Amino acid sequence: RIIEGVSRLNRIVSSLLTYTRPLRLNTHPVNLVDLVEESTAFFEIDLERQRNDIEVSRQYENAELVCRIDPEQLQQVILNLLQNATQAMPEGGTLLIRVFAEKGCGVFCIGDTGIGMEPEVSAKLFTPFFTTKVDGTGLGLVTSKKIVEAHNGHIHVESQPGVGTQFYVNLLQ
């Protein structure tokens, strides 16, 4: 129990440090489709070891969608959203990953067919230390938002209880 407690505290402190540090982006032109696919494939390997009740569905409208981004920072956002989506499907379901262009932006969407959220919960998602998870820090989505906004992007959520949730990340091309 002590080891588990120390591990949890370490995660909280690491998340807090990541959140409070100023971001130093190393941006360059990157194919958003490739970044999302690589991150998803990496996540999927770990997911398959843990669960067999989640189907991963991909919809890439373009083979190439170049945005000026820091791939390491955005990979953290993608992995966080994928992790949250799978945790929102305790009974299994479908994890939907989409990449498309919209109004001069590259957009990726990570959605799930999980439990969804009430509007009161959705409204608090990007508030530091707000969490619905027993072992959550409440900093994952806050940090993700900080990274997206540092790229002059926008993140928003659409959710319906009992239907699922979709997170959309818009990035300038």
Short mmCIF file of C-alpha atoms in Angstrom, two decimals:
data_model
loop_
_atom_site.label_atom_id
_atom_site.label_comp_id
_atom_site.label_asym_id
_atom_site.label_seq_id
_atom_site.Cartn_x
_atom_site.Cartn_y
_atom_site.Cartn_z
CA ARG A 1 0.00 0.00 0.00
CA ILE A 2 2.87 2.36 0.73
CA ILE A 3 4.39 1.68 -2.69
CA GLU A 4 1.01 2.28 -4.36
CA GLY A 5 0.57 5.51 -2.37
CA VAL A 6 4.02 6.77 -3.28
CA SER A 7 3.41 5.90 -6.94
CA ARG A 8 0.12 7.82 -6.90
CA LEU A 9 1.77 10.87 -5.27
CA ASN A 10 4.54 10.71 -7.86
CA ARG A 11 1.94 10.77 -10.67
CA ILE A 12 0.18 13.73 -9.09
CA VAL A 13 3.39 15.72 -8.62
CA SER A 14 4.55 14.91 -12.16
CA SER A 15 1.18 16.00 -13.57
CA LEU A 16 1.24 19.18 -11.52
CA LEU A 17 4.75 20.05 -12.67
CA THR A 18 3.80 19.42 -16.30
CA TYR A 19 0.75 21.64 -15.91
CA THR A 20 2.55 24.55 -14.21
CA ARG A 21 5.68 24.63 -16.38
CA PRO A 22 5.70 27.00 -19.35
CA LEU A 23 5.49 25.08 -22.61
CA ARG A 24 8.38 25.21 -25.02
CA LEU A 25 7.06 24.04 -28.32
CA ASN A 26 9.29 22.60 -31.01
CA THR A 27 6.91 23.10 -33.93
CA HIS A 28 7.45 22.07 -37.50
CA PRO A 29 5.24 20.84 -40.35
CA VAL A 30 3.86 17.41 -39.45
CA ASN A 31 1.30 15.19 -41.14
CA LEU A 32 -1.48 15.12 -38.55
CA VAL A 33 -2.87 11.87 -39.99
CA ASP A 34 0.48 10.11 -39.44
CA LEU A 35 0.82 11.47 -35.89
CA VAL A 36 -2.69 10.38 -34.90
CA GLU A 37 -2.21 6.95 -36.52
CA GLU A 38 1.18 6.34 -34.89
CA SER A 39 -0.16 7.38 -31.48
CA THR A 40 -3.28 5.23 -31.90
CA ALA A 41 -1.29 2.19 -33.07
CA PHE A 42 1.04 2.56 -30.08
CA PHE A 43 -1.93 2.84 -27.70
CA GLU A 44 -3.71 -0.07 -29.38
CA ILE A 45 -0.83 -2.45 -28.64
CA ASP A 46 -1.20 -1.79 -24.92
CA LEU A 47 -5.00 -1.83 -25.10
CA GLU A 48 -5.04 -5.30 -26.72
CA ARG A 49 -2.98 -6.67 -23.83
CA GLN A 50 -5.45 -5.33 -21.26
CA ARG A 51 -8.86 -5.62 -22.90
CA ASN A 52 -10.58 -7.41 -25.77
CA ASP A 53 -13.96 -5.67 -25.54
CA ILE A 54 -13.04 -2.44 -27.35
CA GLU A 55 -13.06 -2.08 -31.12
CA VAL A 56 -10.93 0.67 -32.65
CA SER A 57 -12.42 2.39 -35.69
CA ARG A 58 -10.50 4.87 -37.82
CA GLN A 59 -11.80 7.45 -40.30
CA TYR A 60 -9.12 9.48 -42.04
CA GLU A 61 -10.64 11.72 -44.71
CA ASN A 62 -7.23 12.77 -46.01
CA ALA A 63 -4.02 10.82 -46.47
CA GLU A 64 -2.07 13.95 -45.62
CA LEU A 65 -3.06 16.91 -43.50
CA VAL A 66 -0.03 19.01 -42.61
CA CYS A 67 -0.11 21.27 -39.54
CA ARG A 68 2.68 23.16 -37.81
CA ILE A 69 2.83 21.36 -34.46
CA ASP A 70 5.07 19.91 -31.79
CA PRO A 71 4.47 16.18 -32.32
CA GLU A 72 5.71 15.10 -28.88
CA GLN A 73 3.39 17.48 -27.06
CA LEU A 74 0.39 16.60 -29.21
CA GLN A 75 1.08 12.89 -28.84
CA GLN A 76 0.60 13.42 -25.09
CA VAL A 77 -2.83 14.95 -25.82
CA ILE A 78 -3.81 12.09 -28.14
CA LEU A 79 -2.74 9.40 -25.68
CA ASN A 80 -4.57 11.13 -22.81
CA LEU A 81 -7.79 11.33 -24.83
CA LEU A 82 -7.47 7.69 -25.90
CA GLN A 83 -6.94 6.61 -22.29
CA ASN A 84 -9.93 8.62 -21.08
CA ALA A 85 -12.12 7.18 -23.85
CA THR A 86 -11.29 3.58 -22.97
CA GLN A 87 -11.90 4.26 -19.26
CA ALA A 88 -15.34 5.63 -20.18
CA MET A 89 -16.27 2.21 -21.64
CA PRO A 90 -16.20 -0.19 -18.67
CA GLU A 91 -18.47 -2.62 -20.56
CA GLY A 92 -16.56 -2.25 -23.84
CA GLY A 93 -17.56 -0.45 -26.99
CA THR A 94 -16.07 1.40 -29.93
CA LEU A 95 -13.21 3.86 -29.88
CA LEU A 96 -13.56 6.17 -32.89
CA ILE A 97 -10.60 8.12 -34.23
CA ARG A 98 -11.22 10.66 -36.98
CA VAL A 99 -8.96 13.13 -38.79
CA PHE A 100 -10.33 15.70 -41.22
CA ALA A 101 -9.90 19.25 -42.51
CA GLU A 102 -12.34 22.00 -41.59
CA LYS A 103 -12.17 25.76 -42.26
CA GLY A 104 -8.37 25.91 -42.59
CA CYS A 105 -7.82 23.64 -39.60
CA GLY A 106 -6.66 20.10 -39.18
CA VAL A 107 -9.07 18.39 -36.80
CA PHE A 108 -8.80 15.15 -34.94
CA CYS A 109 -11.63 13.65 -32.96
CA ILE A 110 -11.37 10.90 -30.38
CA GLY A 111 -14.73 9.49 -29.43
CA ASP A 112 -16.19 6.59 -27.51
CA THR A 113 -19.50 4.76 -27.14
CA GLY A 114 -19.17 4.80 -23.37
CA ILE A 115 -21.16 6.13 -20.48
CA GLY A 116 -21.15 9.77 -21.61
CA MET A 117 -21.41 12.76 -19.30
CA GLU A 118 -24.05 15.05 -17.93
CA PRO A 119 -23.70 18.72 -19.00
CA GLU A 120 -22.62 19.72 -15.46
CA VAL A 121 -19.67 17.33 -15.68
CA SER A 122 -18.72 18.40 -19.23
CA ALA A 123 -18.65 22.04 -18.10
CA LYS A 124 -16.01 21.26 -15.43
CA LEU A 125 -13.73 18.98 -17.46
CA PHE A 126 -11.02 21.56 -18.05
CA THR A 127 -10.95 22.76 -14.43
CA PRO A 128 -7.73 21.89 -12.56
CA PHE A 129 -8.12 18.98 -10.13
CA PHE A 130 -11.67 18.14 -11.24
CA THR A 131 -11.94 14.41 -11.82
CA THR A 132 -14.59 11.73 -11.95
CA LYS A 133 -12.04 8.94 -11.50
CA VAL A 134 -11.09 7.37 -8.18
CA ASP A 135 -7.38 7.46 -9.02
CA GLY A 136 -7.42 10.55 -11.29
CA THR A 137 -5.42 13.73 -10.69
CA GLY A 138 -7.73 16.09 -12.54
CA LEU A 139 -4.81 17.42 -14.57
CA GLY A 140 -4.86 15.31 -17.75
CA LEU A 141 -7.47 17.31 -19.67
CA VAL A 142 -6.24 20.61 -18.22
CA THR A 143 -2.74 19.85 -19.47
CA SER A 144 -4.13 18.72 -22.83
CA LYS A 145 -6.02 21.99 -23.19
CA LYS A 146 -2.88 23.96 -22.32
CA ILE A 147 -0.91 22.11 -25.02
CA VAL A 148 -3.62 22.60 -27.66
CA GLU A 149 -3.99 26.31 -26.85
CA ALA A 150 -0.19 26.76 -26.99
CA HIS A 151 -0.54 25.61 -30.62
CA ASN A 152 -3.21 28.32 -31.13
CA GLY A 153 -5.71 25.49 -31.34
CA HIS A 154 -9.00 24.70 -29.67
CA ILE A 155 -10.33 21.62 -27.84
CA HIS A 156 -13.98 20.99 -27.09
CA VAL A 157 -16.17 18.12 -25.97
CA GLU A 158 -19.56 16.82 -27.01
CA SER A 159 -21.15 14.21 -24.78
CA GLN A 160 -24.47 12.56 -24.17
CA PRO A 161 -25.16 10.31 -21.16
CA GLY A 162 -25.49 6.67 -22.19
CA VAL A 163 -24.37 7.42 -25.77
CA GLY A 164 -20.73 8.48 -25.55
CA THR A 165 -18.30 11.35 -25.80
CA GLN A 166 -16.25 13.01 -28.54
CA PHE A 167 -13.30 15.33 -28.03
CA TYR A 168 -12.45 17.56 -31.00
CA VAL A 169 -9.03 19.19 -31.37
CA ASN A 170 -8.72 21.90 -34.04
CA LEU A 171 -5.24 22.94 -35.16
CA LEU A 172 -4.27 25.56 -37.74
CA GLN A 173 -2.88 24.15 -40.97
#
